[in-house]
CSV table of N, CA, C and O in Angstrom, one decimal:
chain,number,residue,atom,x,y,z
A,1,MET,N,27.4,-1.7,-10.3
A,1,MET,CA,26.7,-2.7,-9.6
A,1,MET,C,25.5,-2.0,-8.9
A,1,MET,O,24.4,-2.5,-8.8
A,2,ALA,N,25.8,-0.8,-8.3
A,2,ALA,CA,24.7,-0.1,-7.6
A,2,ALA,C,23.6,0.3,-8.5
A,2,ALA,O,22.4,0.2,-8.1
A,3,ASN,N,23.9,0.7,-9.7
A,3,ASN,CA,22.8,1.0,-10.7
A,3,ASN,C,21.9,-0.2,-11.0
A,3,ASN,O,20.7,0.0,-11.1
A,4,HIS,N,22.5,-1.3,-11.1
A,4,HIS,CA,21.7,-2.5,-11.3
A,4,HIS,C,20.7,-2.8,-10.2
A,4,HIS,O,19.6,-3.1,-10.4
A,5,ARG,N,21.2,-2.6,-9.0
A,5,ARG,CA,20.4,-2.8,-7.8
A,5,ARG,C,19.2,-1.8,-7.8
A,5,ARG,O,18.1,-2.1,-7.5
A,6,LEU,N,19.5,-0.5,-8.1
A,6,LEU,CA,18.5,0.5,-8.2
A,6,LEU,C,17.5,0.2,-9.3
A,6,LEU,O,16.3,0.4,-9.1
A,7,GLU,N,18.0,-0.2,-10.4
A,7,GLU,CA,17.1,-0.6,-11.5
A,7,GLU,C,16.1,-1.7,-11.1
A,7,GLU,O,14.9,-1.6,-11.4
A,8,ARG,N,16.6,-2.7,-10.4
A,8,ARG,CA,15.8,-3.8,-10.0
A,8,ARG,C,14.7,-3.3,-9.0
A,8,ARG,O,13.6,-3.7,-9.1
A,9,THR,N,15.1,-2.4,-8.1
A,9,THR,CA,14.1,-1.9,-7.2
A,9,THR,C,13.0,-1.1,-7.9
A,9,THR,O,11.9,-1.2,-7.6
A,10,GLN,N,13.4,-0.3,-8.9
A,10,GLN,CA,12.4,0.5,-9.6
A,10,GLN,C,11.5,-0.4,-10.4
A,10,GLN,O,10.3,-0.2,-10.5
A,11,CYS,N,12.0,-1.5,-10.9
A,11,CYS,CA,11.1,-2.5,-11.6
A,11,CYS,C,10.2,-3.2,-10.6
A,11,CYS,O,9.0,-3.4,-10.9
A,12,ASP,N,10.7,-3.5,-9.4
A,12,ASP,CA,9.9,-4.1,-8.4
A,12,ASP,C,8.8,-3.1,-7.9
A,12,ASP,O,7.6,-3.5,-7.7
A,13,LEU,N,9.1,-1.8,-7.9
A,13,LEU,CA,8.2,-0.8,-7.5
A,13,LEU,C,7.1,-0.7,-8.6
A,13,LEU,O,5.9,-0.7,-8.2
A,14,THR,N,7.4,-0.7,-9.8
A,14,THR,CA,6.4,-0.7,-10.9
A,14,THR,C,5.5,-1.9,-10.8
A,14,THR,O,4.3,-1.7,-10.9
A,15,GLU,N,6.1,-3.1,-10.7
A,15,GLU,CA,5.2,-4.3,-10.6
A,15,GLU,C,4.3,-4.2,-9.4
A,15,GLU,O,3.1,-4.6,-9.5
A,16,PHE,N,4.8,-3.7,-8.2
A,16,PHE,CA,4.0,-3.6,-7.0
A,16,PHE,C,2.8,-2.7,-7.3
A,16,PHE,O,1.7,-3.0,-6.9
A,17,MET,N,3.1,-1.5,-7.8
A,17,MET,CA,2.0,-0.5,-8.1
A,17,MET,C,1.0,-1.0,-9.1
A,17,MET,O,-0.2,-0.9,-8.8
A,18,LEU,N,1.4,-1.6,-10.2
A,18,LEU,CA,0.5,-2.2,-11.1
A,18,LEU,C,-0.4,-3.3,-10.5
A,18,LEU,O,-1.6,-3.3,-10.8
A,19,ARG,N,0.2,-4.1,-9.8
A,19,ARG,CA,-0.5,-5.2,-9.2
A,19,ARG,C,-1.7,-4.7,-8.3
A,19,ARG,O,-2.8,-5.1,-8.3
A,20,HIS,N,-1.3,-3.7,-7.4
A,20,HIS,CA,-2.3,-3.2,-6.5
A,20,HIS,C,-3.4,-2.3,-7.2
A,20,HIS,O,-4.5,-2.3,-6.8
A,21,ARG,N,-3.0,-1.6,-8.2
A,21,ARG,CA,-3.9,-0.8,-9.0
A,21,ARG,C,-4.9,-1.7,-9.7
A,21,ARG,O,-6.1,-1.4,-9.8
A,22,ARG,N,-4.4,-2.8,-10.2
A,22,ARG,CA,-5.3,-3.7,-11.0
A,22,ARG,C,-6.3,-4.5,-10.1
A,22,ARG,O,-7.3,-5.0,-10.5
A,23,LYS,N,-5.9,-4.7,-8.8
A,23,LYS,CA,-6.8,-5.4,-7.9
A,23,LYS,C,-8.1,-4.7,-7.5
A,23,LYS,O,-9.1,-5.3,-7.2
A,24,LEU,N,-8.0,-3.3,-7.6
A,24,LEU,CA,-9.2,-2.5,-7.2
A,24,LEU,C,-10.1,-2.3,-8.4
A,24,LEU,O,-9.6,-2.1,-9.5
A,25,THR,N,-11.4,-2.2,-8.1
A,25,THR,CA,-12.3,-1.8,-9.2
A,25,THR,C,-12.8,-0.4,-8.8
A,25,THR,O,-12.7,0.0,-7.6
A,26,PRO,N,-13.4,0.3,-9.7
A,26,PRO,CA,-14.0,1.7,-9.4
A,26,PRO,C,-15.0,1.6,-8.2
A,26,PRO,O,-15.1,2.4,-7.4
A,27,ALA,N,-15.8,0.5,-8.2
A,27,ALA,CA,-16.8,0.3,-7.2
A,27,ALA,C,-16.2,0.2,-5.8
A,27,ALA,O,-16.7,0.6,-4.8
A,28,ASP,N,-15.0,-0.4,-5.7
A,28,ASP,CA,-14.3,-0.6,-4.5
A,28,ASP,C,-13.9,0.7,-3.8
A,28,ASP,O,-13.8,0.8,-2.6
A,29,VAL,N,-13.7,1.7,-4.6
A,29,VAL,CA,-13.3,3.0,-4.0
A,29,VAL,C,-14.4,4.1,-4.1
A,29,VAL,O,-14.1,5.3,-3.9
A,30,GLY,N,-15.6,3.7,-4.5
A,30,GLY,CA,-16.7,4.6,-4.5
A,30,GLY,C,-16.8,5.4,-5.8
A,30,GLY,O,-17.5,6.4,-5.8
A,31,LEU,N,-16.2,5.0,-6.9
A,31,LEU,CA,-16.3,5.6,-8.2
A,31,LEU,C,-17.4,5.0,-9.0
A,31,LEU,O,-17.6,3.7,-8.9
A,32,PRO,N,-18.1,5.7,-9.9
A,32,PRO,CA,-19.1,5.1,-10.7
A,32,PRO,C,-18.4,4.2,-11.8
A,32,PRO,O,-17.3,4.5,-12.3
A,33,THR,N,-19.1,3.1,-12.1
A,33,THR,CA,-18.5,2.2,-13.1
A,33,THR,C,-19.1,2.7,-14.5
A,33,THR,O,-20.3,2.9,-14.6
A,34,SER,N,-18.2,2.9,-15.4
A,34,SER,CA,-18.7,3.5,-16.7
A,34,SER,C,-18.3,2.6,-17.8
A,34,SER,O,-17.3,2.7,-18.4
A,35,GLY,N,-19.2,1.6,-18.0
A,35,GLY,CA,-19.1,0.7,-19.2
A,35,GLY,C,-17.9,-0.2,-19.1
A,35,GLY,O,-17.4,-0.6,-18.1
A,36,ARG,N,-17.4,-0.6,-20.3
A,36,ARG,CA,-16.4,-1.6,-20.4
A,36,ARG,C,-15.0,-0.9,-20.3
A,36,ARG,O,-14.8,0.2,-20.8
A,37,ARG,N,-14.1,-1.6,-19.8
A,37,ARG,CA,-12.7,-1.2,-19.6
A,37,ARG,C,-11.8,-2.1,-20.4
A,37,ARG,O,-12.0,-3.3,-20.4
A,38,ARG,N,-10.7,-1.5,-21.0
A,38,ARG,CA,-9.8,-2.3,-21.7
A,38,ARG,C,-8.9,-3.2,-20.8
A,38,ARG,O,-8.4,-4.2,-21.1
A,39,THR,N,-8.6,-2.6,-19.6
A,39,THR,CA,-7.7,-3.3,-18.6
A,39,THR,C,-8.4,-3.4,-17.3
A,39,THR,O,-9.2,-2.5,-17.0
A,40,PRO,N,-8.1,-4.4,-16.5
A,40,PRO,CA,-8.8,-4.5,-15.2
A,40,PRO,C,-8.3,-3.5,-14.2
A,40,PRO,O,-7.1,-3.0,-14.4
A,41,GLY,N,-9.1,-3.2,-13.2
A,41,GLY,CA,-8.6,-2.3,-12.2
A,41,GLY,C,-8.8,-0.8,-12.4
A,41,GLY,O,-9.6,-0.4,-13.3
A,42,LEU,N,-8.2,0.0,-11.6
A,42,LEU,CA,-8.3,1.4,-11.7
A,42,LEU,C,-7.4,2.0,-12.7
A,42,LEU,O,-6.3,1.4,-13.0
A,43,ARG,N,-7.7,3.1,-13.3
A,43,ARG,CA,-6.9,3.8,-14.2
A,43,ARG,C,-5.9,4.7,-13.4
A,43,ARG,O,-6.2,5.0,-12.3
A,44,ARG,N,-4.8,5.0,-14.0
A,44,ARG,CA,-3.8,5.9,-13.4
A,44,ARG,C,-4.4,7.2,-12.9
A,44,ARG,O,-4.2,7.7,-11.8
A,45,GLU,N,-5.3,7.8,-13.8
A,45,GLU,CA,-5.9,9.1,-13.4
A,45,GLU,C,-6.8,9.0,-12.2
A,45,GLU,O,-7.0,9.9,-11.4
A,46,GLU,N,-7.4,7.8,-12.1
A,46,GLU,CA,-8.3,7.6,-10.9
A,46,GLU,C,-7.6,7.5,-9.7
A,46,GLU,O,-7.9,8.1,-8.6
A,47,VAL,N,-6.4,6.8,-9.7
A,47,VAL,CA,-5.6,6.6,-8.5
A,47,VAL,C,-5.0,8.0,-8.1
A,47,VAL,O,-5.1,8.4,-7.0
A,48,ALA,N,-4.6,8.8,-9.1
A,48,ALA,CA,-4.0,10.1,-8.8
A,48,ALA,C,-5.1,11.0,-8.2
A,48,ALA,O,-4.8,11.7,-7.3
A,49,ALA,N,-6.3,11.0,-8.8
A,49,ALA,CA,-7.4,11.8,-8.2
A,49,ALA,C,-7.7,11.4,-6.8
A,49,ALA,O,-7.9,12.2,-5.9
A,50,LEU,N,-7.8,10.1,-6.5
A,50,LEU,CA,-8.1,9.6,-5.2
A,50,LEU,C,-7.1,10.0,-4.2
A,50,LEU,O,-7.3,10.3,-3.0
A,51,ALA,N,-5.8,10.0,-4.6
A,51,ALA,CA,-4.7,10.3,-3.8
A,51,ALA,C,-4.4,11.8,-3.6
A,51,ALA,O,-3.7,12.2,-2.8
A,52,GLY,N,-5.0,12.6,-4.5
A,52,GLY,CA,-4.8,14.0,-4.5
A,52,GLY,C,-3.4,14.4,-5.0
A,52,GLY,O,-2.9,15.4,-4.5
A,53,VAL,N,-2.9,13.7,-5.9
A,53,VAL,CA,-1.6,14.0,-6.5
A,53,VAL,C,-1.7,14.2,-8.0
A,53,VAL,O,-2.7,13.8,-8.6
A,54,GLY,N,-0.8,14.8,-8.6
A,54,GLY,CA,-0.8,15.1,-10.0
A,54,GLY,C,-0.6,13.8,-10.9
A,54,GLY,O,0.1,12.9,-10.5
A,55,LEU,N,-1.4,13.7,-12.0
A,55,LEU,CA,-1.3,12.5,-12.8
A,55,LEU,C,0.1,12.3,-13.4
A,55,LEU,O,0.5,11.1,-13.4
A,56,THR,N,0.7,13.3,-13.8
A,56,THR,CA,2.1,13.1,-14.4
A,56,THR,C,3.0,12.6,-13.3
A,56,THR,O,3.8,11.7,-13.6
A,57,TRP,N,3.0,13.2,-12.1
A,57,TRP,CA,3.9,12.8,-11.1
A,57,TRP,C,3.6,11.3,-10.7
A,57,TRP,O,4.5,10.6,-10.5
A,58,TYR,N,2.3,11.0,-10.6
A,58,TYR,CA,1.9,9.6,-10.3
A,58,TYR,C,2.4,8.6,-11.4
A,58,TYR,O,3.0,7.6,-11.1
A,59,THR,N,2.2,9.0,-12.6
A,59,THR,CA,2.7,8.2,-13.7
A,59,THR,C,4.2,8.0,-13.7
A,59,THR,O,4.6,6.8,-13.9
A,60,TRP,N,4.9,9.0,-13.5
A,60,TRP,CA,6.4,8.9,-13.4
A,60,TRP,C,6.8,8.0,-12.2
A,60,TRP,O,7.7,7.2,-12.3
A,61,PHE,N,6.1,8.1,-11.1
A,61,PHE,CA,6.4,7.3,-9.9
A,61,PHE,C,6.1,5.8,-10.3
A,61,PHE,O,6.9,4.9,-10.0
A,62,GLU,N,4.9,5.6,-10.9
A,62,GLU,CA,4.6,4.2,-11.2
A,62,GLU,C,5.5,3.6,-12.2
A,62,GLU,O,5.8,2.4,-12.2
A,63,GLN,N,6.0,4.4,-13.1
A,63,GLN,CA,7.0,3.9,-14.1
A,63,GLN,C,8.4,3.7,-13.5
A,63,GLN,O,9.2,3.1,-14.2
A,64,GLY,N,8.6,4.1,-12.3
A,64,GLY,CA,9.9,3.9,-11.7
A,64,GLY,C,10.9,4.9,-12.1
A,64,GLY,O,12.1,4.6,-11.9
A,65,ARG,N,10.5,6.1,-12.5
A,65,ARG,CA,11.5,7.1,-12.9
A,65,ARG,C,12.2,7.6,-11.6
A,65,ARG,O,11.6,7.5,-10.5
A,66,ASP,N,13.3,8.2,-11.8
A,66,ASP,CA,14.1,8.6,-10.7
A,66,ASP,C,13.6,10.0,-10.2
A,66,ASP,O,14.2,11.0,-10.5
A,67,ILE,N,12.5,10.0,-9.5
A,67,ILE,CA,12.0,11.2,-8.9
A,67,ILE,C,12.0,11.0,-7.4
A,67,ILE,O,11.9,9.9,-6.9
A,68,LYS,N,12.0,12.2,-6.7
A,68,LYS,CA,11.9,12.1,-5.2
A,68,LYS,C,10.5,12.4,-4.8
A,68,LYS,O,9.9,13.4,-5.2
A,69,VAL,N,9.9,11.5,-4.0
A,69,VAL,CA,8.5,11.7,-3.6
A,69,VAL,C,8.6,11.8,-2.0
A,69,VAL,O,9.4,11.3,-1.4
A,70,SER,N,7.6,12.6,-1.5
A,70,SER,CA,7.5,12.8,-0.1
A,70,SER,C,6.8,11.7,0.6
A,70,SER,O,6.1,10.8,0.0
A,71,GLU,N,6.9,11.7,1.9
A,71,GLU,CA,6.2,10.7,2.7
A,71,GLU,C,4.7,10.9,2.5
A,71,GLU,O,3.9,9.9,2.5
A,72,ARG,N,4.2,12.1,2.5
A,72,ARG,CA,2.8,12.4,2.3
A,72,ARG,C,2.3,11.8,1.0
A,72,ARG,O,1.2,11.3,0.9
A,73,PHE,N,3.1,12.0,-0.1
A,73,PHE,CA,2.7,11.4,-1.4
A,73,PHE,C,2.5,9.9,-1.2
A,73,PHE,O,1.5,9.3,-1.7
A,74,LEU,N,3.5,9.2,-0.6
A,74,LEU,CA,3.4,7.7,-0.4
A,74,LEU,C,2.2,7.3,0.5
A,74,LEU,O,1.5,6.4,0.2
A,75,LEU,N,1.9,8.1,1.5
A,75,LEU,CA,0.8,7.8,2.4
A,75,LEU,C,-0.5,8.0,1.6
A,75,LEU,O,-1.4,7.2,1.8
A,76,ASN,N,-0.6,9.0,0.8
A,76,ASN,CA,-1.8,9.3,0.0
A,76,ASN,C,-2.0,8.1,-1.0
A,76,ASN,O,-3.2,7.7,-1.2
A,77,ILE,N,-1.0,7.7,-1.6
A,77,ILE,CA,-1.1,6.6,-2.6
A,77,ILE,C,-1.5,5.3,-1.8
A,77,ILE,O,-2.3,4.5,-2.3
A,78,SER,N,-0.9,5.1,-0.7
A,78,SER,CA,-1.3,3.9,0.1
A,78,SER,C,-2.7,3.9,0.5
A,78,SER,O,-3.4,2.8,0.4
A,79,ARG,N,-3.3,5.0,0.9
A,79,ARG,CA,-4.7,5.1,1.2
A,79,ARG,C,-5.6,4.9,0.0
A,79,ARG,O,-6.6,4.3,0.0
A,80,ALA,N,-5.2,5.5,-1.1
A,80,ALA,CA,-6.0,5.4,-2.4
A,80,ALA,C,-6.0,4.0,-2.9
A,80,ALA,O,-7.1,3.5,-3.4
A,81,LEU,N,-4.9,3.2,-2.7
A,81,LEU,CA,-4.9,1.8,-3.2
A,81,LEU,C,-5.3,0.9,-2.1
A,81,LEU,O,-5.3,-0.4,-2.3
A,82,LYS,N,-5.7,1.4,-0.9
A,82,LYS,CA,-6.2,0.6,0.2
A,82,LYS,C,-5.2,-0.5,0.6
A,82,LYS,O,-5.5,-1.6,0.8
A,83,LEU,N,-4.0,0.0,0.8
A,83,LEU,CA,-2.9,-0.9,1.2
A,83,LEU,C,-3.0,-1.1,2.7
A,83,LEU,O,-3.3,-0.2,3.5
A,84,ASP,N,-2.7,-2.4,3.2
A,84,ASP,CA,-2.7,-2.6,4.6
A,84,ASP,C,-1.3,-2.2,5.1
A,84,ASP,O,-0.5,-1.7,4.4
A,85,ASP,N,-1.1,-2.4,6.4
A,85,ASP,CA,0.2,-2.0,7.0
A,85,ASP,C,1.4,-2.6,6.4
A,85,ASP,O,2.4,-1.9,6.1
A,86,ALA,N,1.4,-3.9,6.1
A,86,ALA,CA,2.5,-4.6,5.5
A,86,ALA,C,2.8,-4.1,4.1
A,86,ALA,O,3.9,-3.9,3.7
A,87,GLU,N,1.7,-3.9,3.3
A,87,GLU,CA,1.9,-3.4,2.0
A,87,GLU,C,2.4,-1.9,1.9
A,87,GLU,O,3.2,-1.6,1.1
A,88,CYS,N,1.9,-1.1,2.9
A,88,CYS,CA,2.3,0.3,3.0
A,88,CYS,C,3.8,0.3,3.3
A,88,CYS,O,4.6,1.0,2.7
A,89,CYS,N,4.2,-0.5,4.2
A,89,CYS,CA,5.6,-0.6,4.6
A,89,CYS,C,6.5,-1.1,3.4
A,89,CYS,O,7.6,-0.5,3.2
A,90,HIS,N,6.0,-2.0,2.7
A,90,HIS,CA,6.7,-2.5,1.5
A,90,HIS,C,6.9,-1.4,0.5
A,90,HIS,O,7.9,-1.2,-0.1
A,91,LEU,N,5.8,-0.6,0.3
A,91,LEU,CA,5.9,0.5,-0.7
A,91,LEU,C,6.9,1.5,-0.2
A,91,LEU,O,7.7,2.0,-1.0
A,92,PHE,N,7.0,1.8,1.1
A,92,PHE,CA,8.0,2.8,1.6
A,92,PHE,C,9.4,2.2,1.4
A,92,PHE,O,10.3,2.9,1.1
A,93,LEU,N,9.6,0.9,1.6
A,93,LEU,CA,10.9,0.3,1.5
A,93,LEU,C,11.3,0.3,0.0
A,93,LEU,O,12.5,0.5,-0.3
A,94,LEU,N,10.4,0.1,-0.9
A,94,LEU,CA,10.7,0.2,-2.3
A,94,LEU,C,11.1,1.6,-2.8
A,94,LEU,O,12.0,1.8,-3.5
A,95,ALA,N,10.3,2.6,-2.3
A,95,ALA,CA,10.4,3.9,-2.8
A,95,ALA,C,11.5,4.7,-2.0
A,95,ALA,O,12.3,5.5,-2.6
A,96,HIS,N,11.5,4.6,-0.7
A,96,HIS,CA,12.4,5.4,0.2
A,96,HIS,C,13.5,4.6,0.8
A,96,HIS,O,14.4,5.1,1.5
A,97,ARG,N,13.4,3.3,0.7
A,97,ARG,CA,14.4,2.3,1.4
A,97,ARG,C,14.4,2.5,2.9
A,97,ARG,O,15.4,2.4,3.5
A,98,ARG,N,13.2,2.8,3.4
A,98,ARG,CA,13.0,2.9,4.9
A,98,ARG,C,11.6,2.7,5.2
A,98,ARG,O,10.7,2.8,4.4
A,99,ALA,N,11.3,2.3,6.5
A,99,ALA,CA,9.9,2.1,6.9
A,99,ALA,C,9.1,3.4,6.9
A,99,ALA,O,9.7,4.5,7.1
A,100,PRO,N,7.8,3.3,6.9
A,100,PRO,CA,7.0,4.6,6.9
A,100,PRO,C,7.0,5.2,8.3
A,100,PRO,O,7.3,4.5,9.3
A,101,PRO,N,6.6,6.4,8.4
A,101,PRO,CA,6.4,7.0,9.8
A,101,PRO,C,5.3,6.4,10.6
A,101,PRO,O,4.5,5.7,10.0
A,102,ALA,N,5.3,6.6,11.9
A,102,ALA,CA,4.4,5.9,12.8
A,102,ALA,C,2.9,6.2,12.4
A,102,ALA,O,2.1,5.4,12.5
A,103,GLU,N,2.6,7.4,11.9
A,103,GLU,CA,1.2,7.8,11.6
A,103,GLU,C,0.7,7.0,10.4
A,103,GLU,O,-0.5,7.0,10.1
A,104,ALA,N,1.6,6.3,9.6
A,104,ALA,CA,1.1,5.5,8.5
A,104,ALA,C,0.4,4.2,8.9
A,104,ALA,O,-0.5,3.8,8.2
A,105,TYR,N,0.7,3.7,10.1
A,105,TYR,CA,0.1,2.5,10.5
A,105,TYR,C,-1.4,2.7,10.9
A,105,TYR,O,-1.7,3.7,11.6
A,106,GLN,N,-2.2,1.8,10.5
A,106,GLN,CA,-3.6,1.9,10.8
A,106,GLN,C,-3.8,1.3,12.2
A,106,GLN,O,-3.2,0.3,12.6
A,107,GLU,N,-4.7,1.9,13.0
A,107,GLU,CA,-5.1,1.4,14.3
A,107,GLU,C,-5.9,0.1,14.0
A,107,GLU,O,-6.8,0.0,13.3
A,108,GLN,N,-5.4,-1.0,14.6
A,108,GLN,CA,-6.0,-2.3,14.4
A,108,GLN,C,-6.7,-2.8,15.6
A,108,GLN,O,-6.3,-2.4,16.7
A,109,SER,N,-7.7,-3.6,15.4
A,109,SER,CA,-8.4,-4.2,16.6
A,109,SER,C,-8.8,-5.6,16.1
A,109,SER,O,-8.9,-5.9,14.9
A,110,THR,N,-9.2,-6.4,17.0
A,110,THR,CA,-9.6,-7.7,16.7
A,110,THR,C,-11.1,-7.7,16.2
A,110,THR,O,-11.9,-6.8,16.6
A,111,SER,N,-11.4,-8.7,15.4
A,111,SER,CA,-12.8,-8.7,15.0
A,111,SER,C,-13.7,-9.3,16.1
A,111,SER,O,-13.1,-9.9,17.0
A,112,PRO,N,-15.0,-9.0,16.1
A,112,PRO,CA,-15.8,-9.6,17.2
A,112,PRO,C,-15.7,-11.1,17.3
A,112,PRO,O,-15.8,-11.6,18.4
A,113,ARG,N,-15.6,-11.8,16.2
A,113,ARG,CA,-15.5,-13.3,16.3
A,113,ARG,C,-14.2,-13.7,17.0
A,113,ARG,O,-14.2,-14.6,17.8
A,114,ILE,N,-13.1,-13.0,16.7
A,114,ILE,CA,-11.8,-13.4,17.4
A,114,ILE,C,-11.9,-13.0,18.9
A,114,ILE,O,-11.5,-13.8,19.7
A,115,GLN,N,-12.5,-11.9,19.2
A,115,GLN,CA,-12.6,-11.5,20.6
A,115,GLN,C,-13.5,-12.5,21.3
A,115,GLN,O,-13.2,-12.8,22.5
A,116,SER,N,-14.6,-12.9,20.7
A,116,SER,CA,-15.4,-13.9,21.3
A,116,SER,C,-14.7,-15.2,21.6
A,116,SER,O,-14.8,-15.9,22.6
A,117,LEU,N,-13.9,-15.6,20.6
A,117,LEU,CA,-13.1,-16.9,20.8
A,117,LEU,C,-12.1,-16.7,21.9
A,117,LEU,O,-12.0,-17.6,22.8
A,118,MET,N,-11.4,-15.6,22.0
A,118,MET,CA,-10.5,-15.4,23.1
A,118,MET,C,-11.2,-15.3,24.5
A,118,MET,O,-10.7,-15.8,25.5
A,119,ASP,N,-12.4,-14.7,24.5
A,119,ASP,CA,-13.2,-14.7,25.8
A,119,ASP,C,-13.6,-16.1,26.2
A,119,ASP,O,-13.7,-16.3,27.4
A,120,ASP,N,-13.8,-17.0,25.3
A,120,ASP,CA,-14.3,-18.3,25.6
A,120,ASP,C,-13.1,-19.2,26.1
A,120,ASP,O,-13.4,-20.3,26.6
A,121,LEU,N,-11.9,-18.9,25.8
A,121,LEU,CA,-10.8,-19.7,26.2
A,121,LEU,C,-10.6,-19.7,27.7
A,121,LEU,O,-10.8,-18.7,28.4
A,122,SER,N,-10.1,-20.8,28.2
A,122,SER,CA,-9.9,-20.9,29.7
A,122,SER,C,-8.6,-20.4,30.1
A,122,SER,O,-8.3,-20.2,31.3
A,123,ARG,N,-7.7,-20.1,29.2
A,123,ARG,CA,-6.4,-19.6,29.5
A,123,ARG,C,-6.2,-18.2,28.9
A,123,ARG,O,-6.9,-17.8,27.9
A,124,PRO,N,-5.3,-17.4,29.4
A,124,PRO,CA,-5.0,-16.1,28.9
A,124,PRO,C,-4.6,-16.2,27.4
A,124,PRO,O,-3.8,-17.1,27.1
A,125,SER,N,-5.0,-15.2,26.6
A,125,SER,CA,-4.6,-15.2,25.2
A,125,SER,C,-4.5,-13.7,24.8
A,125,SER,O,-5.0,-12.8,25.4
A,126,TYR,N,-3.8,-13.5,23.7
A,126,TYR,CA,-3.7,-12.2,23.1
A,126,TYR,C,-3.4,-12.3,21.6
A,126,TYR,O,-3.0,-13.4,21.1
A,127,VAL,N,-3.7,-11.2,20.8
A,127,VAL,CA,-3.5,-11.2,19.4
A,127,VAL,C,-2.6,-10.0,19.1
A,127,VAL,O,-2.7,-8.9,19.7
A,128,MET,N,-1.6,-10.2,18.3
A,128,MET,CA,-0.6,-9.2,17.9
A,128,MET,C,-0.7,-8.9,16.4
A,128,MET,O,-1.0,-9.8,15.6
A,129,ASN,N,-0.3,-7.7,16.0
A,129,ASN,CA,-0.3,-7.3,14.6
A,129,ASN,C,1.2,-7.6,14.1
A,129,ASN,O,2.0,-8.1,14.8
A,130,LEU,N,1.4,-7.2,12.9
A,130,LEU,CA,2.8,-7.4,12.3
A,130,LEU,C,3.9,-6.6,13.0
A,130,LEU,O,5.0,-7.0,12.9
A,131,ARG,N,3.5,-5.6,13.7
A,131,ARG,CA,4.6,-4.8,14.4
A,131,ARG,C,4.7,-5.3,15.8
A,131,ARG,O,5.4,-4.7,16.7
A,132,TRP,N,4.1,-6.4,16.2
A,132,TRP,CA,4.1,-7.0,17.5
A,132,TRP,C,3.4,-6.2,18.5
A,132,TRP,O,3.6,-6.3,19.7
A,133,ASP,N,2.5,-5.3,18.1
A,133,ASP,CA,1.6,-4.6,19.0
A,133,ASP,C,0.5,-5.5,19.5
A,133,ASP,O,-0.1,-6.2,18.6
A,134,VAL,N,0.2,-5.5,20.7
A,134,VAL,CA,-1.0,-6.3,21.2
A,134,VAL,C,-2.3,-5.6,20.9
A,134,VAL,O,-2.4,-4.4,21.3
A,135,ILE,N,-3.1,-6.2,20.1
A,135,ILE,CA,-4.4,-5.5,19.7
A,135,ILE,C,-5.6,-6.1,20.3
A,135,ILE,O,-6.7,-5.6,20.0
A,136,GLY,N,-5.4,-7.2,21.0
A,136,GLY,CA,-6.6,-7.8,21.6
A,136,GLY,C,-6.1,-8.8,22.7
A,136,GLY,O,-5.0,-9.4,22.6
A,137,TRP,N,-6.9,-8.9,23.8
A,137,TRP,CA,-6.5,-9.8,24.8
A,137,TRP,C,-7.8,-10.4,25.5
A,137,TRP,O,-8.9,-9.9,25.3
């Protein structure tokens, strides 16, 4: 039964990685666009290069093979795929079955429009992120 659960998690990890890799274009990450592509999104070798990890290691990870990856590896992949805090946390839960370290979370602040809205309110107000940190008041 435990193997079935692990297998499902690896499948979920593969789907998650493919979905986020396909969402990005080379232009989104500052790479030159070179003609026509057979599949949408970034190639595996582009993600590996952006993250500073080996192509084989990244490919095995994306395929859901039973390899051990470090926190640094996951953080680099998160940054290369431009994952937000919630997506980064989900990646860590799929890969390591625990939340990422504190340095993984991006410093957040409110947009000028939201800050202006709060300033115009006659009552006290605040904005929190997904970790319940107050990021604007």
